[in-house]
Amino acid sequence: MGASLDSVKSGTETEEMSADTDLRERLLQVALELIAEGGLAALSIRAVARRASVSHQAPYHYFADREQLLAALSEQGFRRLIADFERVSSHDDDDPLRRLERLGAAYLRFALRHPGQYALMFRRDVVDHHRHPALAEAGGCAFQTLVDAVTAIHAAGRLRGGAPDQLSVVIWSTVHGAASLWRDGALQTKAEELDEEGLIALVTSRLSAMIEKGNP
Amino acid sequence: MGASLDSVKSGTETEEMSADTDLRERLLQVALELIAEGGLAALSIRAVARRASVSHQAPYHYFADREQLLAALSEQGFRRLIADFERVSSHDDDDPLRRLERLGAAYLRFALRHPGQYALMFRRDVVDHHRHPALAEAGGCAFQTLVDAVTAIHAAGRLRGGAPDQLSVVIWSTVHGAASLWRDGALQTKAEELDEEGLIALVTSRLSAMIEKGNP
DNA sequence: TGACCGACCTGACAGTGTCAGGCTAGAGGA
DNA sequence: TCCTCTAGCCTGACACTGTCAGGTCGGTCA
């Protein structure tokens, strides 16, 4: 028996992926679908296996346990976030404060568009970064982008007090908090006239206000 | 059988609570212990029942399902947070900016001292506020305290731009983000010289910088 | 030809939340 | 005194989960 339909790849390209794709990749994509549909609670190894039409044990050939699959998903999220960062960084406008604002907006957009995956990236109770060096490295790289942006503001002499790495902590806290609260629906009931773009504008505008020298 | 040792209450007051206490209260306390010891993942209805020395079904007499128990725990958390807010509010110093800073510090202290319960208070995937009006009301009350504090700053003419409720969203985001990132261990690796009190000082100082008029 | 191995599979186990249906002590009315 | 009712538990089952143990099968390589 097994995966009996290799090399067939006939008419059904419409759904999911073609059958001969790496099972590992297919499992990751299916897991992402499940998270997007029903949140982290809807993600079980067996559910992933079912949707991928393999046995409930097949995923364990590629991932030692549940946490390893989640770690791979989490790392993928950080890499995509970093890619988003790079996209908005390579802007011809080189004002460091605007750059920080664009990074903040990109962060929030990523979090709001991929709420399930974003949540997973910070659920250390289910994925311990210490056990997954590649994940820890990706997360560190994302944070470093923020630190670099603040350092550039400092170098331009426009930072009001504080060390760049410490101010980065506060800035990261602000965007992470806004993203988390919005995802959890905690903000929608408080400021009803606020939509996603409004939230992004509100938060990013205060990011520079928080650290810029000589702000009115 | 059942709870066979009512009205005894002899020598064993040292551990947990006396045996004739409300089972409902005992379940909540045991649940809190489990969360404190092993996080939310360690909290199962059956584990609570085991530690409370009752059958696995006894909790369902008081809580319709798992979510109801978690909702009660979450609501208790918000009420304790509100109590902390009131404690630091009734200070003879009536500078509204200092008051906001004290609120922020109280928020962070609560989150850092009760990480499991705090996490639960914002896990809407496990506890939907819409299904638990008392919980939603407690959460709204806590947020309102922040809004009131910002409104007082506005009334004193010391707010730089923005509506109080919108600025409250940003401030809440900042403290919530800092608390969440610290709890998840995401900050410890980035700014190693930072301890809990350092984080509180760092964040609260930037809260006023974010909104105060005429800040240097 | 035979040993090996990667890529799956089936079958079991303990743990979980939850449904269904007990049991028992006490209260309230006849 | 007897009967009924109910609150406050209980036992037993179910489907679901992650995970351990041990197949099977096609290909590779000596």
GROMACS .gro file of C-alpha atoms (C1' of nucleotides) in nm:
model
  492
    1MET     CA    1   0.000   0.000   0.000
    2GLY     CA    2   0.168   0.317   0.114
    3ALA     CA    3   0.133   0.638  -0.080
    4SER     CA    4   0.004   0.449  -0.377
    5LEU     CA    5  -0.037   0.739  -0.615
    6ASP     CA    6   0.314   0.855  -0.683
    7SER     CA    7   0.399   0.964  -1.034
    8VAL     CA    8   0.033   0.987  -1.122
    9LYS     CA    9  -0.023   1.362  -1.081
   10SER     CA   10  -0.317   1.359  -1.317
   11GLY     CA   11  -0.610   1.596  -1.301
   12THR     CA   12  -0.628   1.708  -0.941
   13GLU     CA   13  -0.372   1.988  -0.926
   14THR     CA   14  -0.650   2.221  -0.821
   15GLU     CA   15  -0.644   2.113  -0.461
   16GLU     CA   16  -0.348   2.146  -0.228
   17MET     CA   17  -0.022   2.042  -0.388
   18SER     CA   18   0.075   1.781  -0.642
   19ALA     CA   19   0.111   1.436  -0.495
   20ASP     CA   20   0.482   1.390  -0.553
   21THR     CA   21   0.581   1.694  -0.350
   22ASP     CA   22   0.802   1.638  -0.050
   23LEU     CA   23   0.580   1.503   0.222
   24ARG     CA   24   0.762   1.719   0.475
   25GLU     CA   25   0.673   2.035   0.285
   26ARG     CA   26   0.319   1.917   0.235
   27LEU     CA   27   0.281   1.852   0.607
   28LEU     CA   28   0.405   2.201   0.688
   29GLN     CA   29   0.162   2.358   0.443
   30VAL     CA   30  -0.129   2.152   0.571
   31ALA     CA   31  -0.038   2.247   0.929
   32LEU     CA   32  -0.043   2.613   0.828
   33GLU     CA   33  -0.386   2.566   0.673
   34LEU     CA   34  -0.520   2.405   0.988
   35ILE     CA   35  -0.381   2.685   1.204
   36ALA     CA   36  -0.530   2.946   0.972
   37GLU     CA   37  -0.868   2.776   0.984
   38GLY     CA   38  -0.904   2.688   1.349
   39GLY     CA   39  -0.609   2.834   1.535
   40LEU     CA   40  -0.342   2.645   1.720
   41ALA     CA   41  -0.602   2.438   1.900
   42ALA     CA   42  -0.705   2.282   1.569
   43LEU     CA   43  -0.353   2.164   1.497
   44SER     CA   44  -0.286   1.804   1.586
   45ILE     CA   45  -0.039   1.571   1.424
   46ARG     CA   46  -0.318   1.330   1.345
   47ALA     CA   47  -0.528   1.602   1.182
   48VAL     CA   48  -0.230   1.703   0.970
   49ALA     CA   49  -0.175   1.343   0.868
   50ARG     CA   50  -0.542   1.296   0.784
   51ARG     CA   51  -0.555   1.599   0.557
   52ALA     CA   52  -0.230   1.496   0.392
   53SER     CA   53  -0.382   1.149   0.337
   54VAL     CA   54  -0.107   0.962   0.514
   55SER     CA   55  -0.105   0.748   0.824
   56HIS     CA   56  -0.110   0.912   1.164
   57GLN     CA   57   0.249   0.809   1.215
   58ALA     CA   58   0.395   0.930   0.885
   59PRO     CA   59   0.472   1.283   1.015
   60TYR     CA   60   0.699   1.128   1.275
   61HIS     CA   61   0.933   1.022   1.002
   62TYR     CA   62   1.015   1.389   0.944
   63PHE     CA   63   0.951   1.538   1.287
   64ALA     CA   64   1.061   1.365   1.604
   65ASP     CA   65   0.758   1.493   1.791
   66ARG     CA   66   0.484   1.753   1.779
   67GLU     CA   67   0.714   2.028   1.902
   68GLN     CA   68   0.957   1.977   1.614
   69LEU     CA   69   0.683   2.030   1.360
   70LEU     CA   70   0.569   2.344   1.543
   71ALA     CA   71   0.928   2.463   1.566
   72ALA     CA   72   0.970   2.427   1.190
   73LEU     CA   73   0.649   2.624   1.140
   74SER     CA   74   0.767   2.889   1.382
   75GLU     CA   75   1.107   2.921   1.217
   76GLN     CA   76   0.939   2.956   0.879
   77GLY     CA   77   0.734   3.241   1.026
   78PHE     CA   78   1.041   3.428   1.148
   79ARG     CA   79   1.210   3.386   0.810
   80ARG     CA   80   0.906   3.527   0.634
   81LEU     CA   81   0.897   3.818   0.877
   82ILE     CA   82   1.265   3.885   0.807
   83ALA     CA   83   1.190   3.876   0.434
   84ASP     CA   84   0.916   4.134   0.490
   85PHE     CA   85   1.161   4.347   0.687
   86GLU     CA   86   1.412   4.334   0.402
   87ARG     CA   87   1.144   4.432   0.154
   88VAL     CA   88   1.054   4.754   0.337
   89SER     CA   89   1.416   4.825   0.427
   90SER     CA   90   1.535   4.850   0.070
   91HIS     CA   91   1.349   5.173   0.021
   92ASP     CA   92   1.518   5.469  -0.141
   93ASP     CA   93   1.401   5.694   0.140
   94ASP     CA   94   1.682   5.667   0.391
   95ASP     CA   95   1.541   5.861   0.684
   96PRO     CA   96   1.612   5.624   0.977
   97LEU     CA   97   1.297   5.724   1.165
   98ARG     CA   98   1.077   5.651   0.863
   99ARG     CA   99   1.258   5.324   0.824
  100LEU     CA  100   1.175   5.228   1.181
  101GLU     CA  101   0.812   5.314   1.117
  102ARG     CA  102   0.806   5.099   0.806
  103LEU     CA  103   0.956   4.811   1.001
  104GLY     CA  104   0.692   4.850   1.270
  105ALA     CA  105   0.416   4.856   1.010
  106ALA     CA  106   0.559   4.547   0.839
  107TYR     CA  107   0.573   4.369   1.175
  108LEU     CA  108   0.211   4.451   1.251
  109ARG     CA  109   0.093   4.355   0.903
  110PHE     CA  110   0.266   4.020   0.927
  111ALA     CA  111   0.113   3.953   1.267
  112LEU     CA  112  -0.235   4.054   1.156
  113ARG     CA  113  -0.224   3.856   0.832
  114HIS     CA  114  -0.086   3.538   0.982
  115PRO     CA  115  -0.235   3.541   1.331
  116GLY     CA  116  -0.205   3.168   1.393
  117GLN     CA  117   0.153   3.138   1.281
  118TYR     CA  118   0.245   3.460   1.459
  119ALA     CA  119   0.095   3.332   1.782
  120LEU     CA  120   0.294   3.013   1.749
  121MET     CA  121   0.618   3.209   1.707
  122PHE     CA  122   0.582   3.339   2.061
  123ARG     CA  123   0.433   3.039   2.234
  124ARG     CA  124   0.744   2.923   2.415
  125ASP     CA  125   0.533   2.695   2.627
  126VAL     CA  126   0.478   2.481   2.319
  127VAL     CA  127   0.804   2.551   2.137
  128ASP     CA  128   1.113   2.607   2.349
  129HIS     CA  129   1.367   2.809   2.152
  130HIS     CA  130   1.652   2.661   2.353
  131ARG     CA  131   1.579   2.322   2.204
  132HIS     CA  132   1.572   2.458   1.848
  133PRO     CA  133   1.885   2.657   1.765
  134ALA     CA  134   1.778   2.738   1.409
  135LEU     CA  135   1.457   2.885   1.542
  136ALA     CA  136   1.639   3.085   1.808
  137GLU     CA  137   1.874   3.216   1.542
  138ALA     CA  138   1.587   3.325   1.316
  139GLY     CA  139   1.412   3.499   1.605
  140GLY     CA  140   1.733   3.673   1.705
  141CYS     CA  141   1.787   3.788   1.350
  142ALA     CA  142   1.441   3.944   1.335
  143PHE     CA  143   1.500   4.132   1.658
  144GLN     CA  144   1.841   4.243   1.542
  145THR     CA  145   1.680   4.418   1.246
  146LEU     CA  146   1.492   4.636   1.493
  147VAL     CA  147   1.806   4.704   1.697
  148ASP     CA  148   1.994   4.802   1.380
  149ALA     CA  149   1.718   5.042   1.286
  150VAL     CA  150   1.727   5.209   1.627
  151THR     CA  151   2.106   5.218   1.619
  152ALA     CA  152   2.087   5.402   1.287
  153ILE     CA  153   1.865   5.664   1.449
  154HIS     CA  154   2.118   5.692   1.730
  155ALA     CA  155   2.401   5.732   1.479
  156ALA     CA  156   2.209   6.012   1.312
  157GLY     CA  157   2.198   6.188   1.648
  158ARG     CA  158   1.820   6.177   1.665
  159LEU     CA  159   1.772   5.937   1.956
  160ARG     CA  160   1.639   6.082   2.281
  161GLY     CA  161   1.821   5.911   2.568
  162GLY     CA  162   1.862   5.541   2.634
  163ALA     CA  163   2.068   5.265   2.475
  164PRO     CA  164   1.954   5.139   2.133
  165ASP     CA  165   1.914   4.777   2.245
  166GLN     CA  166   1.703   4.880   2.544
  167LEU     CA  167   1.487   5.112   2.339
  168SER     CA  168   1.445   4.830   2.089
  169VAL     CA  169   1.300   4.621   2.368
  170VAL     CA  170   1.034   4.886   2.434
  171ILE     CA  171   0.956   4.927   2.066
  172TRP     CA  172   0.932   4.555   2.013
  173SER     CA  173   0.706   4.534   2.317
  174THR     CA  174   0.476   4.796   2.171
  175VAL     CA  175   0.429   4.635   1.831
  176HIS     CA  176   0.414   4.286   1.978
  177GLY     CA  177   0.160   4.396   2.236
  178ALA     CA  178  -0.056   4.572   1.980
  179ALA     CA  179  -0.045   4.269   1.750
  180SER     CA  180  -0.127   4.028   2.031
  181LEU     CA  181  -0.410   4.234   2.175
  182TRP     CA  182  -0.560   4.289   1.832
  183ARG     CA  183  -0.539   3.922   1.746
  184ASP     CA  184  -0.703   3.832   2.075
  185GLY     CA  185  -0.983   4.078   2.003
  186ALA     CA  186  -0.903   4.278   2.314
  187LEU     CA  187  -0.871   4.611   2.132
  188GLN     CA  188  -1.173   4.591   1.903
  189THR     CA  189  -1.413   4.638   2.193
  190LYS     CA  190  -1.218   4.928   2.341
  191ALA     CA  191  -1.167   5.156   2.042
  192GLU     CA  192  -1.444   5.065   1.805
  193GLU     CA  193  -1.364   5.313   1.532
  194LEU     CA  194  -1.021   5.152   1.493
  195ASP     CA  195  -0.952   4.920   1.200
  196GLU     CA  196  -0.632   4.735   1.115
  197GLU     CA  197  -0.477   5.016   0.914
  198GLY     CA  198  -0.582   5.264   1.181
  199LEU     CA  199  -0.409   5.056   1.445
  200ILE     CA  200  -0.093   5.035   1.235
  201ALA     CA  201  -0.091   5.411   1.181
  202LEU     CA  202  -0.160   5.481   1.547
  203VAL     CA  203   0.113   5.255   1.678
  204THR     CA  204   0.384   5.337   1.427
  205SER     CA  205   0.335   5.710   1.476
  206ARG     CA  206   0.396   5.669   1.848
  207LEU     CA  207   0.706   5.457   1.790
  208SER     CA  208   0.902   5.756   1.669
  209ALA     CA  209   0.741   5.983   1.929
  210MET     CA  210   0.870   5.745   2.192
  211ILE     CA  211   1.235   5.780   2.101
  212GLU     CA  212   1.286   6.083   1.875
  213LYS     CA  213   1.488   6.373   2.003
  214GLY     CA  214   1.325   6.716   2.000
  215ASN     CA  215   0.976   6.586   1.944
  216PRO     CA  216   0.714   6.856   2.001
  217MET     CA  217  -1.806   0.797   5.020
  218GLY     CA  218  -1.773   1.140   4.873
  219ALA     CA  219  -1.594   1.407   5.071
  220SER     CA  220  -1.604   1.193   5.377
  221LEU     CA  221  -1.416   1.416   5.616
  222ASP     CA  222  -1.631   1.721   5.659
  223SER     CA  223  -1.641   1.902   5.989
  224VAL     CA  224  -1.318   1.739   6.101
  225LYS     CA  225  -1.068   2.013   6.021
  226SER     CA  226  -0.817   1.880   6.269
  227GLY     CA  227  -0.444   1.908   6.239
  228THR     CA  228  -0.376   1.939   5.871
  229GLU     CA  229  -0.432   2.308   5.815
  230THR     CA  230  -0.075   2.334   5.695
  231GLU     CA  231  -0.144   2.199   5.352
  232GLU     CA  232  -0.381   2.353   5.103
  233MET     CA  233  -0.707   2.447   5.259
  234SER     CA  234  -0.931   2.296   5.522
  235ALA     CA  235  -1.139   2.013   5.392
  236ASP     CA  236  -1.479   2.170   5.443
  237THR     CA  237  -1.407   2.462   5.214
  238ASP     CA  238  -1.626   2.502   4.912
  239LEU     CA  239  -1.509   2.250   4.653
  240ARG     CA  240  -1.551   2.516   4.387
  241GLU     CA  241  -1.303   2.744   4.563
  242ARG     CA  242  -1.067   2.456   4.625
  243LEU     CA  243  -1.075   2.363   4.257
  244LEU     CA  244  -0.991   2.717   4.156
  245GLN     CA  245  -0.699   2.731   4.398
  246VAL     CA  246  -0.567   2.394   4.286
  247ALA     CA  247  -0.595   2.504   3.924
  248LEU     CA  248  -0.393   2.813   4.008
  249GLU     CA  249  -0.128   2.597   4.174
  250LEU     CA  250  -0.105   2.373   3.869
  251ILE     CA  251  -0.072   2.671   3.638
  252ALA     CA  252   0.196   2.822   3.858
  253GLU     CA  253   0.388   2.496   3.864
  254GLY     CA  254   0.368   2.383   3.505
  255GLY     CA  255   0.197   2.654   3.303
  256LEU     CA  256  -0.132   2.630   3.125
  257ALA     CA  257  -0.028   2.304   2.961
  258ALA     CA  258  -0.022   2.137   3.302
  259LEU     CA  259  -0.381   2.233   3.371
  260SER     CA  260  -0.631   1.960   3.296
  261ILE     CA  261  -0.964   1.907   3.462
  262ARG     CA  262  -0.857   1.561   3.563
  263ALA     CA  263  -0.533   1.685   3.716
  264VAL     CA  264  -0.728   1.942   3.915
  265ALA     CA  265  -0.969   1.674   4.032
  266ARG     CA  266  -0.684   1.441   4.128
  267ARG     CA  267  -0.509   1.700   4.340
  268ALA     CA  268  -0.837   1.798   4.501
  269SER     CA  269  -0.894   1.429   4.576
  270VAL     CA  270  -1.227   1.408   4.402
  271SER     CA  271  -1.346   1.216   4.102
  272HIS     CA  272  -1.257   1.333   3.753
  273GLN     CA  273  -1.617   1.436   3.703
  274ALA     CA  274  -1.671   1.634   4.023
  275PRO     CA  275  -1.548   1.966   3.875
  276TYR     CA  276  -1.823   1.945   3.617
  277HIS     CA  277  -2.075   1.996   3.888
  278TYR     CA  278  -1.945   2.352   3.927
  279PHE     CA  279  -1.815   2.425   3.580
  280ALA     CA  280  -2.005   2.322   3.270
  281ASP     CA  281  -1.682   2.255   3.085
  282ARG     CA  282  -1.311   2.326   3.090
  283GLU     CA  283  -1.357   2.674   2.948
  284GLN     CA  284  -1.585   2.777   3.234
  285LEU     CA  285  -1.321   2.689   3.489
  286LEU     CA  286  -1.059   2.880   3.294
  287ALA     CA  287  -1.296   3.173   3.258
  288ALA     CA  288  -1.347   3.186   3.635
  289LEU     CA  289  -0.969   3.180   3.682
  290SER     CA  290  -0.927   3.453   3.423
  291GLU     CA  291  -1.192   3.674   3.579
  292GLN     CA  292  -1.029   3.631   3.918
  293GLY     CA  293  -0.704   3.750   3.759
  294PHE     CA  294  -0.861   4.066   3.622
  295ARG     CA  295  -1.020   4.142   3.959
  296ARG     CA  296  -0.685   4.105   4.132
  297LEU     CA  297  -0.523   4.330   3.873
  298ILE     CA  298  -0.794   4.590   3.933
  299ALA     CA  299  -0.730   4.563   4.306
  300ASP     CA  300  -0.360   4.627   4.242
  301PHE     CA  301  -0.453   4.927   4.029
  302GLU     CA  302  -0.665   5.069   4.309
  303ARG     CA  303  -0.385   5.019   4.558
  304VAL     CA  304  -0.136   5.228   4.360
  305SER     CA  305  -0.401   5.481   4.259
  306SER     CA  306  -0.485   5.585   4.610
  307HIS     CA  307  -0.153   5.760   4.647
  308ASP     CA  308  -0.131   6.111   4.791
  309ASP     CA  309   0.088   6.217   4.500
  310ASP     CA  310  -0.168   6.333   4.244
  311ASP     CA  311   0.055   6.402   3.945
  312PRO     CA  312  -0.137   6.227   3.665
  313LEU     CA  313   0.177   6.125   3.477
  314ARG     CA  314   0.326   5.963   3.785
  315ARG     CA  315  -0.003   5.789   3.839
  316LEU     CA  316   0.009   5.642   3.489
  317GLU     CA  317   0.362   5.522   3.554
  318ARG     CA  318   0.255   5.357   3.879
  319LEU     CA  319  -0.033   5.187   3.695
  320GLY     CA  320   0.206   5.061   3.430
  321ALA     CA  321   0.445   4.930   3.694
  322ALA     CA  322   0.160   4.758   3.879
  323TYR     CA  323   0.045   4.599   3.553
  324LEU     CA  324   0.391   4.466   3.479
  325ARG     CA  325   0.443   4.341   3.834
  326PHE     CA  326   0.115   4.153   3.825
  327ALA     CA  327   0.202   3.995   3.491
  328LEU     CA  328   0.552   3.895   3.603
  329ARG     CA  329   0.439   3.756   3.937
  330HIS     CA  330   0.148   3.556   3.803
  331PRO     CA  331   0.270   3.457   3.457
  332GLY     CA  332   0.040   3.159   3.415
  333GLN     CA  333  -0.274   3.334   3.522
  334TYR     CA  334  -0.179   3.644   3.325
  335ALA     CA  335  -0.128   3.437   3.012
  336LEU     CA  336  -0.468   3.281   3.060
  337MET     CA  337  -0.633   3.623   3.084
  338PHE     CA  338  -0.536   3.692   2.724
  339ARG     CA  339  -0.577   3.350   2.570
  340ARG     CA  340  -0.904   3.411   2.389
  341ASP     CA  341  -0.854   3.093   2.195
  342VAL     CA  342  -0.919   2.901   2.515
  343VAL     CA  343  -1.152   3.149   2.686
  344ASP     CA  344  -1.384   3.351   2.465
  345HIS     CA  345  -1.484   3.671   2.646
  346HIS     CA  346  -1.806   3.691   2.447
  347ARG     CA  347  -1.927   3.376   2.614
  348HIS     CA  348  -1.843   3.503   2.963
  349PRO     CA  349  -1.997   3.847   3.029
  350ALA     CA  350  -1.858   3.876   3.383
  351LEU     CA  351  -1.510   3.817   3.248
  352ALA     CA  352  -1.557   4.070   2.969
  353GLU     CA  353  -1.679   4.322   3.224
  354ALA     CA  354  -1.377   4.268   3.450
  355GLY     CA  355  -1.140   4.304   3.155
  356GLY     CA  356  -1.313   4.619   3.040
  357CYS     CA  357  -1.291   4.765   3.388
  358ALA     CA  358  -0.915   4.707   3.401
  359PHE     CA  359  -0.866   4.879   3.067
  360GLN     CA  360  -1.092   5.164   3.170
  361THR     CA  361  -0.857   5.239   3.459
  362LEU     CA  362  -0.583   5.306   3.205
  363VAL     CA  363  -0.812   5.523   2.994
  364ASP     CA  364  -0.911   5.724   3.299
  365ALA     CA  365  -0.547   5.780   3.386
  366VAL     CA  366  -0.470   5.906   3.037
  367THR     CA  367  -0.783   6.121   3.037
  368ALA     CA  368  -0.662   6.284   3.359
  369ILE     CA  369  -0.336   6.372   3.186
  370HIS     CA  370  -0.536   6.517   2.901
  371ALA     CA  371  -0.748   6.720   3.144
  372ALA     CA  372  -0.431   6.858   3.299
  373GLY     CA  373  -0.331   6.979   2.952
  374ARG     CA  374  -0.019   6.765   2.943
  375LEU     CA  375  -0.114   6.522   2.666
  376ARG     CA  376   0.069   6.554   2.336
  377GLY     CA  377  -0.180   6.491   2.056
  378GLY     CA  378  -0.419   6.200   2.011
  379ALA     CA  379  -0.738   6.092   2.180
  380PRO     CA  380  -0.706   5.944   2.531
  381ASP     CA  381  -0.870   5.616   2.440
  382GLN     CA  382  -0.644   5.567   2.139
  383LEU     CA  383  -0.332   5.654   2.335
  384SER     CA  384  -0.448   5.410   2.599
  385VAL     CA  385  -0.444   5.140   2.335
  386VAL     CA  386  -0.078   5.211   2.260
  387ILE     CA  387   0.015   5.224   2.628
  388TRP     CA  388  -0.167   4.902   2.700
  389SER     CA  389   0.005   4.745   2.401
  390THR     CA  390   0.344   4.846   2.536
  391VAL     CA  391   0.300   4.706   2.886
  392HIS     CA  392   0.121   4.397   2.759
  393GLY     CA  393   0.389   4.336   2.499
  394ALA     CA  394   0.669   4.378   2.749
  395ALA     CA  395   0.499   4.146   2.996
  396SER     CA  396   0.431   3.883   2.729
  397LEU     CA  397   0.779   3.893   2.579
  398TRP     CA  398   0.940   3.876   2.920
  399ARG     CA  399   0.722   3.586   3.026
  400ASP     CA  400   0.808   3.400   2.706
  401GLY     CA  401   1.175   3.458   2.767
  402ALA     CA  402   1.214   3.652   2.444
  403LEU     CA  403   1.371   3.957   2.607
  404GLN     CA  404   1.617   3.788   2.841
  405THR     CA  405   1.837   3.681   2.553
  406LYS     CA  406   1.831   4.022   2.387
  407ALA     CA  407   1.916   4.255   2.672
  408GLU     CA  408   2.105   4.042   2.917
  409GLU     CA  409   2.175   4.307   3.178
  410LEU     CA  410   1.801   4.364   3.218
  411ASP     CA  411   1.623   4.225   3.522
  412GLU     CA  412   1.256   4.249   3.613
  413GLU     CA  413   1.281   4.581   3.794
  414GLY     CA  414   1.501   4.716   3.517
  415LEU     CA  415   1.240   4.623   3.263
  416ILE     CA  416   0.966   4.788   3.467
  417ALA     CA  417   1.170   5.107   3.500
  418LEU     CA  418   1.261   5.107   3.133
  419VAL     CA  419   0.906   5.060   3.010
  420THR     CA  420   0.728   5.290   3.250
  421SER     CA  421   0.971   5.573   3.181
  422ARG     CA  422   0.891   5.550   2.811
  423LEU     CA  423   0.519   5.547   2.875
  424SER     CA  424   0.520   5.910   2.976
  425ALA     CA  425   0.774   5.997   2.707
  426MET     CA  426   0.532   5.856   2.455
  427ILE     CA  427   0.247   6.090   2.541
  428GLU     CA  428   0.371   6.384   2.748
  429LYS     CA  429   0.360   6.729   2.601
  430GLY     CA  430   0.683   6.930   2.589
  431ASN     CA  431   0.904   6.633   2.663
  432PRO     CA  432   1.271   6.709   2.591
  433DT     C1'  433   2.183  -1.288  -0.418
  434DG     C1'  434   2.157  -1.082   0.018
  435DA     C1'  435   2.206  -0.708   0.346
  436DC     C1'  436   2.059  -0.258   0.426
  437DC     C1'  437   1.779   0.152   0.453
  438DG     C1'  438   1.448   0.519   0.369
  439DA     C1'  439   0.969   0.593   0.369
  440DC     C1'  440   0.596   0.478   0.505
  441DC     C1'  441   0.233   0.154   0.756
  442DT     C1'  442  -0.070  -0.087   1.156
  443DG     C1'  443  -0.145  -0.165   1.634
  444DA     C1'  444  -0.120  -0.058   2.088
  445DC     C1'  445  -0.099   0.249   2.517
  446DA     C1'  446  -0.199   0.614   2.854
  447DG     C1'  447  -0.387   1.059   2.898
  448DT     C1'  448  -0.756   1.395   2.789
  449DG     C1'  449  -1.252   1.633   2.777
  450DT     C1'  450  -1.711   1.504   2.790
  451DC     C1'  451  -2.168   1.237   2.776
  452DA     C1'  452  -2.471   0.921   3.033
  453DG     C1'  453  -2.625   0.737   3.410
  454DG     C1'  454  -2.565   0.595   3.870
  455DC     C1'  455  -2.558   0.658   4.423
  456DT     C1'  456  -2.634   0.886   4.884
  457DA     C1'  457  -2.729   1.218   5.241
  458DG     C1'  458  -3.027   1.558   5.362
  459DA     C1'  459  -3.458   1.859   5.311
  460DG     C1'  460  -3.952   1.909   5.264
  461DG     C1'  461  -4.405   1.776   5.249
  462DA     C1'  462  -4.795   1.408   5.339
  463DT     C1'  463  -4.296   0.790   5.962
  464DC     C1'  464  -4.276   0.748   5.485
  465DC     C1'  465  -4.202   0.940   5.017
  466DT     C1'  466  -4.013   1.231   4.690
  467DC     C1'  467  -3.679   1.552   4.538
  468DT     C1'  468  -3.239   1.748   4.477
  469DA     C1'  469  -2.749   1.885   4.550
  470DG     C1'  470  -2.323   1.686   4.538
  471DC     C1'  471  -2.075   1.379   4.426
  472DC     C1'  472  -1.939   0.901   4.182
  473DT     C1'  473  -1.828   0.513   3.801
  474DG     C1'  474  -1.814   0.384   3.331
  475DA     C1'  475  -1.786   0.468   2.875
  476DC     C1'  476  -1.654   0.724   2.430
  477DA     C1'  477  -1.362   0.951   2.083
  478DC     C1'  478  -0.968   1.199   2.051
  479DT     C1'  479  -0.475   1.296   2.129
  480DG     C1'  480   0.074   1.214   2.126
  481DT     C1'  481   0.384   0.854   2.125
  482DC     C1'  482   0.622   0.379   2.155
  483DA     C1'  483   0.698  -0.063   1.915
  484DG     C1'  484   0.720  -0.317   1.546
  485DG     C1'  485   0.584  -0.432   1.078
  486DT     C1'  486   0.616  -0.396   0.513
  487DC     C1'  487   0.795  -0.271   0.075
  488DG     C1'  488   1.072  -0.085  -0.293
  489DG     C1'  489   1.512   0.060  -0.406
  490DT     C1'  490   2.051   0.068  -0.354
  491DC     C1'  491   2.478  -0.135  -0.320
  492DA     C1'  492   2.835  -0.481  -0.240
   0.00000   0.00000   0.00000
